[in-house]
Amino acid sequence: MTSRTDESAARTRIVRTARSLFTRGLTHGSTGNLSVRLADGTLLLTPTGSSLGTVEEDELSRTDLSGKHLDGPRPTKETFLHAAFYRARPGALAVAHLHSTYAAAVSCLDDVNPADALPPLTAYYAMRVGTLPLLPYHAPGDSSLEPLAERTARSHHAVLLANHGPVIAGASLEQAADAIEELEETAKLHLLLRGHGTRPLSPEQAAALAPTSP
Ligand code: ZN
């Protein structure tokens, strides 16, 4: 069961995180969505067509773990990605997805390593993100991506959707937001450094910091 207090706290945290990401330019227009898994196993998500800058606590959607709409406004059409991450990662209690500029830019490069889209340029990236598989392009809301997303999420808490943006699960919404911000900053560094000789962390240095993700 989910107590009213737990759910009300989750609603407050979703809106607080949404505002913080939006006001700092990490998402724009009506892009990006956040979700939290409640104690009863249902998901609270930002609804379709809403802006993270203006969504309110009483405007969140609820679905089950299959992504089926239970109550509230219609959920984001990217709900299937959130649901896939929660099914694949029983310890994940929150998922963040953004179309943040630099991560989206990296997702459009033609020389990205699909097994790991960004080098471990900094220790904090290695700690909070680690390995970042690139999932192939699918049109927004195309749920044929769901089986691959779920399979990949079993071994990775973060993925980058090609020509789109990142999806990250965390043990809390704050942890998922921290990780997605770290990813965005590393994508920015990566693009700033293109054409320069760079020295990312060695595989050993990165492995020593690898995240223990939920
Ligand atoms: Zn999206």
mmCIF file of C-alpha atoms and ligand atoms in Angstrom:
data_model
loop_
_atom_site.group_PDB
_atom_site.id
_atom_site.type_symbol
_atom_site.label_atom_id
_atom_site.label_comp_id
_atom_site.label_asym_id
_atom_site.label_seq_id
_atom_site.Cartn_x
_atom_site.Cartn_y
_atom_site.Cartn_z
ATOM 1 C CA MET A 1 0.000 0.000 0.000
ATOM 2 C CA THR A 2 1.057 3.556 -0.607
ATOM 3 C CA SER A 3 0.197 5.971 2.165
ATOM 4 C CA ARG A 4 -1.220 9.334 1.298
ATOM 5 C CA THR A 5 1.904 10.908 2.803
ATOM 6 C CA ASP A 6 4.288 8.868 0.598
ATOM 7 C CA GLU A 7 2.329 9.731 -2.494
ATOM 8 C CA SER A 8 2.004 13.365 -1.602
ATOM 9 C CA ALA A 9 5.764 13.556 -0.920
ATOM 10 C CA ALA A 10 6.447 11.900 -4.305
ATOM 11 C CA ARG A 11 4.221 14.447 -6.064
ATOM 12 C CA THR A 12 6.073 17.299 -4.364
ATOM 13 C CA ARG A 13 9.465 15.867 -5.344
ATOM 14 C CA ILE A 14 8.450 15.325 -8.983
ATOM 15 C CA VAL A 15 7.283 18.930 -9.334
ATOM 16 C CA ARG A 16 10.306 20.325 -7.478
ATOM 17 C CA THR A 17 12.716 18.364 -9.698
ATOM 18 C CA ALA A 18 10.768 19.226 -12.857
ATOM 19 C CA ARG A 19 10.952 22.972 -12.064
ATOM 20 C CA SER A 20 14.645 22.763 -11.240
ATOM 21 C CA LEU A 21 15.511 21.005 -14.521
ATOM 22 C CA PHE A 22 13.307 23.306 -16.603
ATOM 23 C CA THR A 23 14.405 26.618 -15.097
ATOM 24 C CA ARG A 24 18.057 25.739 -15.633
ATOM 25 C CA GLY A 25 17.491 24.929 -19.321
ATOM 26 C CA LEU A 26 17.994 21.166 -19.053
ATOM 27 C CA THR A 27 14.744 20.640 -20.896
ATOM 28 C CA HIS A 28 12.549 22.823 -23.076
ATOM 29 C CA GLY A 29 8.999 23.149 -24.382
ATOM 30 C CA SER A 30 6.950 20.083 -23.432
ATOM 31 C CA THR A 31 9.904 17.685 -23.719
ATOM 32 C CA GLY A 32 11.270 15.452 -20.983
ATOM 33 C CA ASN A 33 9.447 13.415 -18.376
ATOM 34 C CA LEU A 34 9.966 12.221 -14.823
ATOM 35 C CA SER A 35 8.480 9.326 -12.882
ATOM 36 C CA VAL A 36 8.554 7.758 -9.427
ATOM 37 C CA ARG A 37 7.628 4.224 -8.338
ATOM 38 C CA LEU A 38 5.317 4.271 -5.301
ATOM 39 C CA ALA A 39 5.309 1.662 -2.521
ATOM 40 C CA ASP A 40 2.234 -0.063 -4.033
ATOM 41 C CA GLY A 41 4.174 -0.611 -7.283
ATOM 42 C CA THR A 42 2.241 1.952 -9.343
ATOM 43 C CA LEU A 43 4.059 4.721 -11.207
ATOM 44 C CA LEU A 44 3.467 8.474 -10.992
ATOM 45 C CA LEU A 45 4.548 10.260 -14.193
ATOM 46 C CA THR A 46 4.457 13.696 -15.730
ATOM 47 C CA PRO A 47 1.555 13.711 -18.242
ATOM 48 C CA THR A 48 1.621 13.947 -22.017
ATOM 49 C CA GLY A 49 1.983 17.403 -23.526
ATOM 50 C CA SER A 50 2.937 19.038 -20.235
ATOM 51 C CA SER A 51 5.929 21.279 -19.592
ATOM 52 C CA LEU A 52 8.253 20.464 -16.708
ATOM 53 C CA GLY A 53 8.179 24.229 -16.117
ATOM 54 C CA THR A 54 4.461 24.363 -15.305
ATOM 55 C CA VAL A 55 3.240 20.834 -14.366
ATOM 56 C CA GLU A 56 1.470 20.782 -10.974
ATOM 57 C CA GLU A 57 1.297 18.158 -8.215
ATOM 58 C CA ASP A 58 -2.356 17.314 -8.972
ATOM 59 C CA GLU A 59 -1.673 16.933 -12.713
ATOM 60 C CA LEU A 60 0.409 13.732 -12.605
ATOM 61 C CA SER A 61 -0.579 10.469 -14.314
ATOM 62 C CA ARG A 62 -0.627 7.061 -12.678
ATOM 63 C CA THR A 63 0.065 3.800 -14.512
ATOM 64 C CA ASP A 64 0.853 0.232 -13.588
ATOM 65 C CA LEU A 65 4.173 -1.469 -14.368
ATOM 66 C CA SER A 66 2.957 -2.438 -17.841
ATOM 67 C CA GLY A 67 2.372 1.265 -18.581
ATOM 68 C CA LYS A 68 -1.423 0.930 -18.422
ATOM 69 C CA HIS A 69 -3.118 4.215 -17.486
ATOM 70 C CA LEU A 70 -4.845 3.992 -14.075
ATOM 71 C CA ASP A 71 -5.815 7.569 -13.194
ATOM 72 C CA GLY A 72 -4.941 11.238 -13.629
ATOM 73 C CA PRO A 73 -4.297 12.851 -17.028
ATOM 74 C CA ARG A 74 -3.106 10.751 -19.966
ATOM 75 C CA PRO A 75 0.551 9.782 -19.293
ATOM 76 C CA THR A 76 3.474 10.725 -21.514
ATOM 77 C CA LYS A 77 3.734 8.672 -24.710
ATOM 78 C CA GLU A 78 7.203 7.714 -23.469
ATOM 79 C CA THR A 79 5.647 5.872 -20.495
ATOM 80 C CA PHE A 80 6.685 2.528 -22.003
ATOM 81 C CA LEU A 81 10.362 3.498 -21.523
ATOM 82 C CA HIS A 82 9.824 4.314 -17.846
ATOM 83 C CA ALA A 83 7.851 1.088 -17.300
ATOM 84 C CA ALA A 84 10.574 -0.960 -19.073
ATOM 85 C CA PHE A 85 13.237 0.467 -16.726
ATOM 86 C CA TYR A 86 11.183 -0.282 -13.576
ATOM 87 C CA ARG A 87 10.488 -3.860 -14.708
ATOM 88 C CA ALA A 88 14.167 -4.416 -15.554
ATOM 89 C CA ARG A 89 15.513 -2.823 -12.358
ATOM 90 C CA PRO A 90 13.568 -3.788 -9.233
ATOM 91 C CA GLY A 91 15.635 -1.365 -7.099
ATOM 92 C CA ALA A 92 14.876 1.645 -9.324
ATOM 93 C CA LEU A 93 12.458 4.055 -7.660
ATOM 94 C CA ALA A 94 12.695 6.916 -10.180
ATOM 95 C CA VAL A 95 13.360 7.497 -13.888
ATOM 96 C CA ALA A 96 14.325 10.733 -15.650
ATOM 97 C CA HIS A 97 14.245 11.325 -19.407
ATOM 98 C CA LEU A 98 15.320 14.591 -21.061
ATOM 99 C CA HIS A 99 15.991 16.001 -24.515
ATOM 100 C CA SER A 100 18.840 18.035 -22.999
ATOM 101 C CA THR A 101 20.837 19.837 -25.683
ATOM 102 C CA TYR A 102 24.346 18.379 -25.434
ATOM 103 C CA ALA A 103 23.279 14.794 -24.763
ATOM 104 C CA ALA A 104 20.810 15.058 -27.674
ATOM 105 C CA ALA A 105 23.663 16.440 -29.845
ATOM 106 C CA VAL A 106 25.892 13.470 -28.988
ATOM 107 C CA SER A 107 22.971 11.143 -29.814
ATOM 108 C CA CYS A 108 23.053 12.546 -33.388
ATOM 109 C CA LEU A 109 26.785 12.045 -34.041
ATOM 110 C CA ASP A 110 27.600 9.413 -36.663
ATOM 111 C CA ASP A 111 30.731 8.155 -34.915
ATOM 112 C CA VAL A 112 29.212 7.243 -31.546
ATOM 113 C CA ASN A 113 30.229 3.882 -30.099
ATOM 114 C CA PRO A 114 26.819 2.163 -29.701
ATOM 115 C CA ALA A 115 28.142 0.125 -26.760
ATOM 116 C CA ASP A 116 29.211 3.275 -24.865
ATOM 117 C CA ALA A 117 28.280 6.689 -26.241
ATOM 118 C CA LEU A 118 30.537 8.865 -24.039
ATOM 119 C CA PRO A 119 34.075 8.477 -22.697
ATOM 120 C CA PRO A 120 34.595 8.662 -18.897
ATOM 121 C CA LEU A 121 36.025 12.193 -19.006
ATOM 122 C CA THR A 122 35.517 12.877 -15.301
ATOM 123 C CA ALA A 123 35.326 10.885 -12.087
ATOM 124 C CA TYR A 124 31.767 12.068 -11.379
ATOM 125 C CA TYR A 125 30.586 10.819 -14.770
ATOM 126 C CA ALA A 126 32.212 7.433 -14.090
ATOM 127 C CA MET A 127 30.513 7.328 -10.669
ATOM 128 C CA ARG A 128 27.026 8.453 -11.658
ATOM 129 C CA VAL A 129 26.608 7.173 -15.210
ATOM 130 C CA GLY A 130 29.319 4.649 -16.106
ATOM 131 C CA THR A 131 28.625 2.881 -19.398
ATOM 132 C CA LEU A 132 26.051 4.478 -21.734
ATOM 133 C CA PRO A 133 24.646 2.244 -24.513
ATOM 134 C CA LEU A 134 23.100 3.986 -27.539
ATOM 135 C CA LEU A 135 19.687 2.584 -28.518
ATOM 136 C CA PRO A 136 18.778 2.908 -32.240
ATOM 137 C CA TYR A 137 16.439 5.640 -33.473
ATOM 138 C CA HIS A 138 12.691 5.097 -33.054
ATOM 139 C CA ALA A 139 9.984 7.704 -33.622
ATOM 140 C CA PRO A 140 8.630 9.268 -30.394
ATOM 141 C CA GLY A 141 6.150 6.938 -28.736
ATOM 142 C CA ASP A 142 7.122 3.942 -30.949
ATOM 143 C CA SER A 143 6.814 1.198 -28.376
ATOM 144 C CA SER A 144 8.580 -1.360 -30.607
ATOM 145 C CA LEU A 145 11.651 -0.012 -28.751
ATOM 146 C CA GLU A 146 10.281 -1.412 -25.473
ATOM 147 C CA PRO A 147 11.787 -4.955 -25.536
ATOM 148 C CA LEU A 148 15.270 -3.641 -26.368
ATOM 149 C CA ALA A 149 14.984 -0.884 -23.739
ATOM 150 C CA GLU A 150 13.966 -3.429 -21.090
ATOM 151 C CA ARG A 151 16.755 -5.855 -22.057
ATOM 152 C CA THR A 152 19.395 -3.114 -22.010
ATOM 153 C CA ALA A 153 18.110 -1.660 -18.726
ATOM 154 C CA ARG A 154 18.734 -5.007 -16.982
ATOM 155 C CA SER A 155 22.470 -4.336 -17.205
ATOM 156 C CA HIS A 156 22.567 -0.507 -17.497
ATOM 157 C CA HIS A 157 20.774 2.166 -15.452
ATOM 158 C CA ALA A 158 21.448 4.788 -18.168
ATOM 159 C CA VAL A 159 20.894 4.688 -21.939
ATOM 160 C CA LEU A 160 21.033 7.263 -24.741
ATOM 161 C CA LEU A 161 18.271 7.138 -27.381
ATOM 162 C CA ALA A 162 19.665 7.943 -30.846
ATOM 163 C CA ASN A 163 18.604 11.358 -32.229
ATOM 164 C CA HIS A 164 16.623 11.898 -29.041
ATOM 165 C CA GLY A 165 18.104 11.972 -25.508
ATOM 166 C CA PRO A 166 19.013 10.095 -22.314
ATOM 167 C CA VAL A 167 16.946 7.900 -19.940
ATOM 168 C CA ILE A 168 18.318 7.218 -16.430
ATOM 169 C CA ALA A 169 16.983 5.263 -13.460
ATOM 170 C CA GLY A 170 17.920 5.961 -9.842
ATOM 171 C CA ALA A 171 17.246 4.859 -6.278
ATOM 172 C CA SER A 172 15.558 8.250 -5.859
ATOM 173 C CA LEU A 173 14.428 11.057 -8.127
ATOM 174 C CA GLU A 174 17.263 13.222 -6.817
ATOM 175 C CA GLN A 175 19.797 10.516 -7.761
ATOM 176 C CA ALA A 176 18.323 10.089 -11.261
ATOM 177 C CA ALA A 177 18.339 13.882 -11.759
ATOM 178 C CA ASP A 178 21.944 14.164 -10.529
ATOM 179 C CA ALA A 179 23.036 11.439 -12.947
ATOM 180 C CA ILE A 180 21.230 12.934 -15.944
ATOM 181 C CA GLU A 181 22.805 16.332 -15.196
ATOM 182 C CA GLU A 182 26.243 14.747 -14.961
ATOM 183 C CA LEU A 183 25.609 13.078 -18.321
ATOM 184 C CA GLU A 184 24.594 16.424 -19.860
ATOM 185 C CA GLU A 185 27.753 18.151 -18.575
ATOM 186 C CA THR A 186 29.960 15.326 -19.853
ATOM 187 C CA ALA A 187 28.256 15.459 -23.264
ATOM 188 C CA LYS A 188 29.080 19.191 -23.300
ATOM 189 C CA LEU A 189 32.726 18.531 -22.382
ATOM 190 C CA HIS A 190 32.906 15.807 -25.026
ATOM 191 C CA LEU A 191 31.718 18.211 -27.734
ATOM 192 C CA LEU A 192 34.007 21.027 -26.489
ATOM 193 C CA LEU A 193 36.940 18.612 -26.691
ATOM 194 C CA ARG A 194 36.213 17.232 -30.172
ATOM 195 C CA GLY A 195 39.272 17.806 -32.304
ATOM 196 C CA HIS A 196 41.514 18.068 -29.229
ATOM 197 C CA GLY A 197 43.677 15.248 -27.978
ATOM 198 C CA THR A 198 41.925 14.075 -24.797
ATOM 199 C CA ARG A 199 42.851 11.804 -21.947
ATOM 200 C CA PRO A 200 39.734 10.180 -20.453
ATOM 201 C CA LEU A 201 40.007 8.069 -17.305
ATOM 202 C CA SER A 202 41.689 4.742 -17.981
ATOM 203 C CA PRO A 203 39.438 1.652 -17.994
ATOM 204 C CA GLU A 204 40.892 0.770 -14.575
ATOM 205 C CA GLN A 205 40.262 4.261 -13.160
ATOM 206 C CA ALA A 206 36.688 4.229 -14.511
ATOM 207 C CA ALA A 207 36.010 0.683 -13.274
ATOM 208 C CA ALA A 208 37.142 1.642 -9.769
ATOM 209 C CA LEU A 209 34.374 4.279 -9.697
ATOM 210 C CA ALA A 210 31.645 2.323 -11.514
ATOM 211 C CA PRO A 211 28.198 3.080 -10.068
ATOM 212 C CA THR A 212 26.356 0.530 -7.974
ATOM 213 C CA SER A 213 22.997 1.418 -9.424
ATOM 214 C CA PRO A 214 19.592 0.259 -8.255
HETATM 215 ZN ZN ZN B 1 11.775 11.938 -25.373
#
